PDB file of C-alpha atoms in Angstrom:
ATOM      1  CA  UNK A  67      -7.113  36.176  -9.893  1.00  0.00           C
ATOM      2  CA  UNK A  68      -4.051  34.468 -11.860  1.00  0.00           C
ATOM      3  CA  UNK A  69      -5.016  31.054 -10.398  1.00  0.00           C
ATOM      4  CA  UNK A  70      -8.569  31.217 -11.055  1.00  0.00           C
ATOM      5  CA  UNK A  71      -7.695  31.879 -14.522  1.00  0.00           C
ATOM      6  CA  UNK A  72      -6.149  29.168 -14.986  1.00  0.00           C
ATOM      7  CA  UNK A  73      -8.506  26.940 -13.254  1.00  0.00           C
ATOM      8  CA  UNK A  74     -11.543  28.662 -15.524  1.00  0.00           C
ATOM      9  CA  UNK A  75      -8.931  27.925 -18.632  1.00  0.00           C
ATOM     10  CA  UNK A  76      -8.429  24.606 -17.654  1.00  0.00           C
ATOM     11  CA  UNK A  77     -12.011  23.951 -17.322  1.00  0.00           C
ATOM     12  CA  UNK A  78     -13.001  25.140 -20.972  1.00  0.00           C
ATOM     13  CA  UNK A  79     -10.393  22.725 -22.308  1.00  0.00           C
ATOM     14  CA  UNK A  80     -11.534  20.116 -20.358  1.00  0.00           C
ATOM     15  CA  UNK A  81     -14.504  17.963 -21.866  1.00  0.00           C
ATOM     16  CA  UNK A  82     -15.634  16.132 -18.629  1.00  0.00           C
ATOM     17  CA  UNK A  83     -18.401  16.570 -15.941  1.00  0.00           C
ATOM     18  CA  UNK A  84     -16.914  18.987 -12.945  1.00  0.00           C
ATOM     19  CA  UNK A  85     -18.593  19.559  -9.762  1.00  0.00           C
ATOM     20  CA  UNK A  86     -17.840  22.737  -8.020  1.00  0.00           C
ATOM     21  CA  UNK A  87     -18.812  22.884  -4.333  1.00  0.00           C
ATOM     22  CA  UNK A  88     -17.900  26.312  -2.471  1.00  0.00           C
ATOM     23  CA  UNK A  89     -20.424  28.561  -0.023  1.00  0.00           C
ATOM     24  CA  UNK A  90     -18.256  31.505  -0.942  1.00  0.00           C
ATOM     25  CA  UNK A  91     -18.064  31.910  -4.917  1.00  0.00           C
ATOM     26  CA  UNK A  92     -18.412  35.796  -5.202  1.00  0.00           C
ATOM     27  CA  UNK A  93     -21.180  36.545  -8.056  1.00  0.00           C
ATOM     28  CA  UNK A  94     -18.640  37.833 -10.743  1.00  0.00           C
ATOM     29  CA  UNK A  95     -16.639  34.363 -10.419  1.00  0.00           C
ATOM     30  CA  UNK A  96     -19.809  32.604 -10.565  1.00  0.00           C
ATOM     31  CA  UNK A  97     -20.622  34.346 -13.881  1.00  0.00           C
ATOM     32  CA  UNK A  98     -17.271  33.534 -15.241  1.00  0.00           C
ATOM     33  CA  UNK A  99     -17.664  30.265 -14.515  1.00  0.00           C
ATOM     34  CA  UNK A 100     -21.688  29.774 -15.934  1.00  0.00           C
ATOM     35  CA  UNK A 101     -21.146  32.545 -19.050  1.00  0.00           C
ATOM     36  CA  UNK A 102     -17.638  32.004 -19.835  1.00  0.00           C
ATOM     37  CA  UNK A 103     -17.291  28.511 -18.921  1.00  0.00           C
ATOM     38  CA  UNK A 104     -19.792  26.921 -19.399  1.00  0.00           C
ATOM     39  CA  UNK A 105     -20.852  25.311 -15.622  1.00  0.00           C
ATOM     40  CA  UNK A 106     -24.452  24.918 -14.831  1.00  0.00           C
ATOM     41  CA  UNK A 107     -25.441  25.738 -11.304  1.00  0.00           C
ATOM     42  CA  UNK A 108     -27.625  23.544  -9.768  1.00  0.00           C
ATOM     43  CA  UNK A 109     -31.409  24.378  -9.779  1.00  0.00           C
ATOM     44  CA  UNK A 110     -32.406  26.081  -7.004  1.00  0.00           C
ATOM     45  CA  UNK A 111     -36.102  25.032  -8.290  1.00  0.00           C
ATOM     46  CA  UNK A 112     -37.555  22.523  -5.297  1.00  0.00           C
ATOM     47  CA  UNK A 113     -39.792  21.556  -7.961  1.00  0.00           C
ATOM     48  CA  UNK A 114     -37.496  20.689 -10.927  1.00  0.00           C
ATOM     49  CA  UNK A 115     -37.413  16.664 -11.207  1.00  0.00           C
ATOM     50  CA  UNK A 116     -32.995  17.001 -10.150  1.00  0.00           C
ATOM     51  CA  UNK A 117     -33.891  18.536  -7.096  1.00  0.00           C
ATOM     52  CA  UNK A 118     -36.792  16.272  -6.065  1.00  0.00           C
ATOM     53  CA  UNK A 119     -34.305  12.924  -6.762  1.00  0.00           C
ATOM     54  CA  UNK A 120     -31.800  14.501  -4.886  1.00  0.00           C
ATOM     55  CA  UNK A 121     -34.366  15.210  -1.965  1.00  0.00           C
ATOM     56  CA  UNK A 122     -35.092  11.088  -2.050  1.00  0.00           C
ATOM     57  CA  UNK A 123     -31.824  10.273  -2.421  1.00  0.00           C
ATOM     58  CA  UNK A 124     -30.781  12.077   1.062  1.00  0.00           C
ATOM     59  CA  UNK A 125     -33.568  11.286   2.949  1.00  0.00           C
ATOM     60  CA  UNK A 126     -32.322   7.325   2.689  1.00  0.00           C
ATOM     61  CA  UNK A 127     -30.204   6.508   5.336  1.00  0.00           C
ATOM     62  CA  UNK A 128     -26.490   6.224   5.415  1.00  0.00           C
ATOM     63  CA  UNK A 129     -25.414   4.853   8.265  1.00  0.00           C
ATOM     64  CA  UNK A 130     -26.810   2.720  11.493  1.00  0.00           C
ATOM     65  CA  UNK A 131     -25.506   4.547  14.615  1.00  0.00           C
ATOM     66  CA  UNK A 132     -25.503   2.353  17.643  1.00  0.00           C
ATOM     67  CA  UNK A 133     -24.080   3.748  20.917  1.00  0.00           C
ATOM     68  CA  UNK A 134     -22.182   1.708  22.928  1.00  0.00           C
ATOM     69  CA  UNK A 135     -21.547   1.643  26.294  1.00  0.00           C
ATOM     70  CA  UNK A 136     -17.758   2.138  26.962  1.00  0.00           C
ATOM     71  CA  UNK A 137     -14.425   0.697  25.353  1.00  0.00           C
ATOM     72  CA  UNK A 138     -15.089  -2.578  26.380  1.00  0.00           C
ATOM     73  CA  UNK A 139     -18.068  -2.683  24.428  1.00  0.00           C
ATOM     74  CA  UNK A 140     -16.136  -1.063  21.552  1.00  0.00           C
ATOM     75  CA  UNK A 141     -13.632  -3.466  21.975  1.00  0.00           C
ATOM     76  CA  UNK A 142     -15.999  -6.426  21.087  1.00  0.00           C
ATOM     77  CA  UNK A 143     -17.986  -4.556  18.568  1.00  0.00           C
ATOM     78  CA  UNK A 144     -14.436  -4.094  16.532  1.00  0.00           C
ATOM     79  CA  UNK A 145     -13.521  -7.500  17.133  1.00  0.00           C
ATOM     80  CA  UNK A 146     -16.538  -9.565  16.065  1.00  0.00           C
ATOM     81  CA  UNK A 147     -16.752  -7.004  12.972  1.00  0.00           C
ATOM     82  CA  UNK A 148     -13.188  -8.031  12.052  1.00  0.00           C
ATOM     83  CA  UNK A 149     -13.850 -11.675  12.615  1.00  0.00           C
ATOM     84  CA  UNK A 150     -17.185 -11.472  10.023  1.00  0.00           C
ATOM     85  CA  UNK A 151     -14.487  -9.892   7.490  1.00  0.00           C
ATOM     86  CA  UNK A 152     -15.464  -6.562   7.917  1.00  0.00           C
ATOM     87  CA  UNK A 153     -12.781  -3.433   7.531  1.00  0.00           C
ATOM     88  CA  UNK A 154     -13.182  -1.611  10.654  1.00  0.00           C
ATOM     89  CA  UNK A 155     -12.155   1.718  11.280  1.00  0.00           C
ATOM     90  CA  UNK A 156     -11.398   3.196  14.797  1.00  0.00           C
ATOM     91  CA  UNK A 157     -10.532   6.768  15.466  1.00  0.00           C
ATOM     92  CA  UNK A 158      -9.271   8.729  18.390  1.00  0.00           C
ATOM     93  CA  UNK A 159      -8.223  12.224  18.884  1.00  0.00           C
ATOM     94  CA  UNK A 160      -4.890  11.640  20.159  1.00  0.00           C
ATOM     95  CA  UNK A 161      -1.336  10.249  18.496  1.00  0.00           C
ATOM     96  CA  UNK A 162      -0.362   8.397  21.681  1.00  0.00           C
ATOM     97  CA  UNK A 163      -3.907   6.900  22.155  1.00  0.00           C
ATOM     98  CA  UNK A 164      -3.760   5.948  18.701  1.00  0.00           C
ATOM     99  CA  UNK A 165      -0.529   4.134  18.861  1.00  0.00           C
ATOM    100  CA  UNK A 166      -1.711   2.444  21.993  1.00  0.00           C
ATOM    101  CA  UNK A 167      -5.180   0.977  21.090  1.00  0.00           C
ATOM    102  CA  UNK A 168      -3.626  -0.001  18.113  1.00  0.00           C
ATOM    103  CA  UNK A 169      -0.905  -2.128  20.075  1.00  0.00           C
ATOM    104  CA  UNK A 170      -3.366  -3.580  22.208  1.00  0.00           C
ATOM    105  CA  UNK A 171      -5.922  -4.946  19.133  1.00  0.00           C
ATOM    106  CA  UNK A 172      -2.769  -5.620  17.581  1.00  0.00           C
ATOM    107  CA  UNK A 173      -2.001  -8.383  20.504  1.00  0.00           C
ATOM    108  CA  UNK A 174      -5.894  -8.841  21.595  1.00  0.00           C
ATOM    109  CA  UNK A 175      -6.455 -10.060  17.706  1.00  0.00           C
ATOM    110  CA  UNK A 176      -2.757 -11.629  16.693  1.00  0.00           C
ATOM    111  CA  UNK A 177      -2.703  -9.839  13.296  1.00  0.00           C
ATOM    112  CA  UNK A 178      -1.398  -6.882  11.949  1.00  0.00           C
ATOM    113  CA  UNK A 179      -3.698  -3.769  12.326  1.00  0.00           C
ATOM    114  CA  UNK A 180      -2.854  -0.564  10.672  1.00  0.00           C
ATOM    115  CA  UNK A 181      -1.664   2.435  12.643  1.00  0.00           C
ATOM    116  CA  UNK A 182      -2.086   6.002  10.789  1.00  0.00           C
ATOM    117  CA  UNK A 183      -1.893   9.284  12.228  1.00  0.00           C
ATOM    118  CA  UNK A 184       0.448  12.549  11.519  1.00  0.00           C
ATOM    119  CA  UNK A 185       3.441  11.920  13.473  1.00  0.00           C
ATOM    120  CA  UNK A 186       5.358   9.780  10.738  1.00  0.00           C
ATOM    121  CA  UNK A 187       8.075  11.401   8.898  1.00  0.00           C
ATOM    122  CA  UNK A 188       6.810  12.092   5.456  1.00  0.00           C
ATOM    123  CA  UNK A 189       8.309   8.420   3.360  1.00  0.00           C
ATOM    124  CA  UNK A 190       6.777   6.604   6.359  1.00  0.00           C
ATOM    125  CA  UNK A 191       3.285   8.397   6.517  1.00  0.00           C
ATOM    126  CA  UNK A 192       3.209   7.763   2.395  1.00  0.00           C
ATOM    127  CA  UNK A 193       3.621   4.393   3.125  1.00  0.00           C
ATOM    128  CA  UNK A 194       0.611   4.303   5.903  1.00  0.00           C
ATOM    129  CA  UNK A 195      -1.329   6.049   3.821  1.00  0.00           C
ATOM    130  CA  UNK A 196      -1.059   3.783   0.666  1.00  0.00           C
ATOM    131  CA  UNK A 197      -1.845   0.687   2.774  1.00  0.00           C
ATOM    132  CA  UNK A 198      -4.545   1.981   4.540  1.00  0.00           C
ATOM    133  CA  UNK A 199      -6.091   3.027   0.689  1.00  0.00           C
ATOM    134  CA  UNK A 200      -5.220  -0.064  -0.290  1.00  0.00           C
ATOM    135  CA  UNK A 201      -6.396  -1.985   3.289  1.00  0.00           C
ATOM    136  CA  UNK A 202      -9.896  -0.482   2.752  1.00  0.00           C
ATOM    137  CA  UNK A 203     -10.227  -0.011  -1.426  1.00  0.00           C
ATOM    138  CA  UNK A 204     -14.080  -1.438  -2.579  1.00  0.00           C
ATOM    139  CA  UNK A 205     -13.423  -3.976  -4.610  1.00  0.00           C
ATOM    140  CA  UNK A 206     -17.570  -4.519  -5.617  1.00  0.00           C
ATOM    141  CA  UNK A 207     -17.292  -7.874  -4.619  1.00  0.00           C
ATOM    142  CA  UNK A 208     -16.583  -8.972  -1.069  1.00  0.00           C
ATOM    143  CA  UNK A 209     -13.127  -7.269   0.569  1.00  0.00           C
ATOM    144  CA  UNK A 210     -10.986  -8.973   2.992  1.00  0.00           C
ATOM    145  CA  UNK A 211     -10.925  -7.762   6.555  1.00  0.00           C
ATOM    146  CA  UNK A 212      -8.934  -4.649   7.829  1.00  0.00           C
ATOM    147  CA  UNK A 213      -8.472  -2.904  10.902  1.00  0.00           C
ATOM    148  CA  UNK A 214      -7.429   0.376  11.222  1.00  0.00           C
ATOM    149  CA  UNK A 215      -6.495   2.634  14.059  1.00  0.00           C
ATOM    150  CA  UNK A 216      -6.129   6.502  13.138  1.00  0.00           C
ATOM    151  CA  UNK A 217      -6.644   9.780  14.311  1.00  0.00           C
ATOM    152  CA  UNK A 218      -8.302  12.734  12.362  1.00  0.00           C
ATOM    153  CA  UNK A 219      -5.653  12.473  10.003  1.00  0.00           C
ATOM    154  CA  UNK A 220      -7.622  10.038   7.934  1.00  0.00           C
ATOM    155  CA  UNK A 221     -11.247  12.230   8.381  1.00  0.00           C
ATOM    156  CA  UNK A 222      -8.794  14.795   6.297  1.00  0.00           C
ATOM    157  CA  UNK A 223      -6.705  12.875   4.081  1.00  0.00           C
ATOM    158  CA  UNK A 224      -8.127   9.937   3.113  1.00  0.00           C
ATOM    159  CA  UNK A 225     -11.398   8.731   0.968  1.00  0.00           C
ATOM    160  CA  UNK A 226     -12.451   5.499   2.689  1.00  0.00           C
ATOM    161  CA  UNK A 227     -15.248   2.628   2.675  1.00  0.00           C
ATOM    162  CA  UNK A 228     -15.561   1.180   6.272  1.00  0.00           C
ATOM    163  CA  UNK A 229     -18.108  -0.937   7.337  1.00  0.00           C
ATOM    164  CA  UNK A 230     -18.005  -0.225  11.050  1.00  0.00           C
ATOM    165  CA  UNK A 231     -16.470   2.890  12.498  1.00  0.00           C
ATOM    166  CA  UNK A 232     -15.473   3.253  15.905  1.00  0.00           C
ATOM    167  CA  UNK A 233     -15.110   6.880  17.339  1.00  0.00           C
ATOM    168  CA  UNK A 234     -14.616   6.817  21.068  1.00  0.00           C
ATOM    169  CA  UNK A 235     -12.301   9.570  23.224  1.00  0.00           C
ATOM    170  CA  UNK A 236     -10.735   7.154  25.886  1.00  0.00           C
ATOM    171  CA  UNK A 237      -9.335   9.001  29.195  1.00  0.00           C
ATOM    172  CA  UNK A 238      -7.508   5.129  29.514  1.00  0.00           C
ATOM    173  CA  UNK A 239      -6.353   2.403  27.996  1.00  0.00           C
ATOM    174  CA  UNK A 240      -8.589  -0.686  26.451  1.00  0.00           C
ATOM    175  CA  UNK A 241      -9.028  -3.431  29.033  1.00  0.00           C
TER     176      UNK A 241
END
């Protein structure tokens, strides 16, 4: 109750557009934060003209999914992506796979490609973190190429623009 007090003080000092997201907001808290603080909840009205933009605006699509057939084919996906100047972004759901595939793109494309994953002691993992930020940061006008090589970690921790992203669980290494 103490923290949410604070938040819902906070927000009344606070003269900026806030978005609260949350599934679970009990209906007193809710109040507090419409009556005493002043949020607007978003219309629930399918017909209000907010809702109907919003409605367009999802229905456009985000992303182009195209399956591919195995690592190899992943492989050569990430590799002509880098080579247009594209950041690329490959995850996997283990540290050691991570390190791995990393090492091998690493050698396959003779430049440095980022390695980021939770196993770094807490000065190194700041430091992966800030170049991977910085490896992948929109710019507006054309960015250079990355390559990145990550597990989860970055699905939880990190806000990032990739133009192709690789997700593939590999029983063995790249060939």
């Amino acid at each position: 109750p103490h923290m949410f007090h604070l938040v819902c003080s906070f927000l009344k000092e606070l003269d900026v557009p806030v978005l609260c997201m949350t599934a679970t907001l009990s209906p007193t808290r809710t109040k507090d934060l419409t009556e005493a603080v002043g949020l607007v909840k978003f219309p629930r009205d399918e017909s209000s003209l907010a809702t109907q933009t919003l409605r367009i605006q999802e229905s456009k699509p985000r992303y182009r999914h195209i399956p591919l057939s195995g690592s190899q084919a992943a492989l050569d996906a990430a590799r002509q992506a880098y080579q247009d100047g594209l950041r690329v972004l490959w995850v996997v759901n283990q540290v050691r796979r991570c390190q791995d595939i990393a090492q091998q793109l690493q050698a396959l494309f003779g430049t440095s490609v980022l390695c980021y994953h939770s196993r770094f002691r807490l000065c190194d993992r700041r430091e992966r973190h800030d170049a991977t930020i910085t490896a992948f940061a929109f710019s507006g006008g054309g960015t250079p190429c990355a390559m990145a090589v990550t597990t989860q970690v970055c699905e939880m921790s990190l806000d990032l623009d990739a133009d192709v992203f690789v997700h593939i669980s590999l029983q063995s290494p790249l060939p």
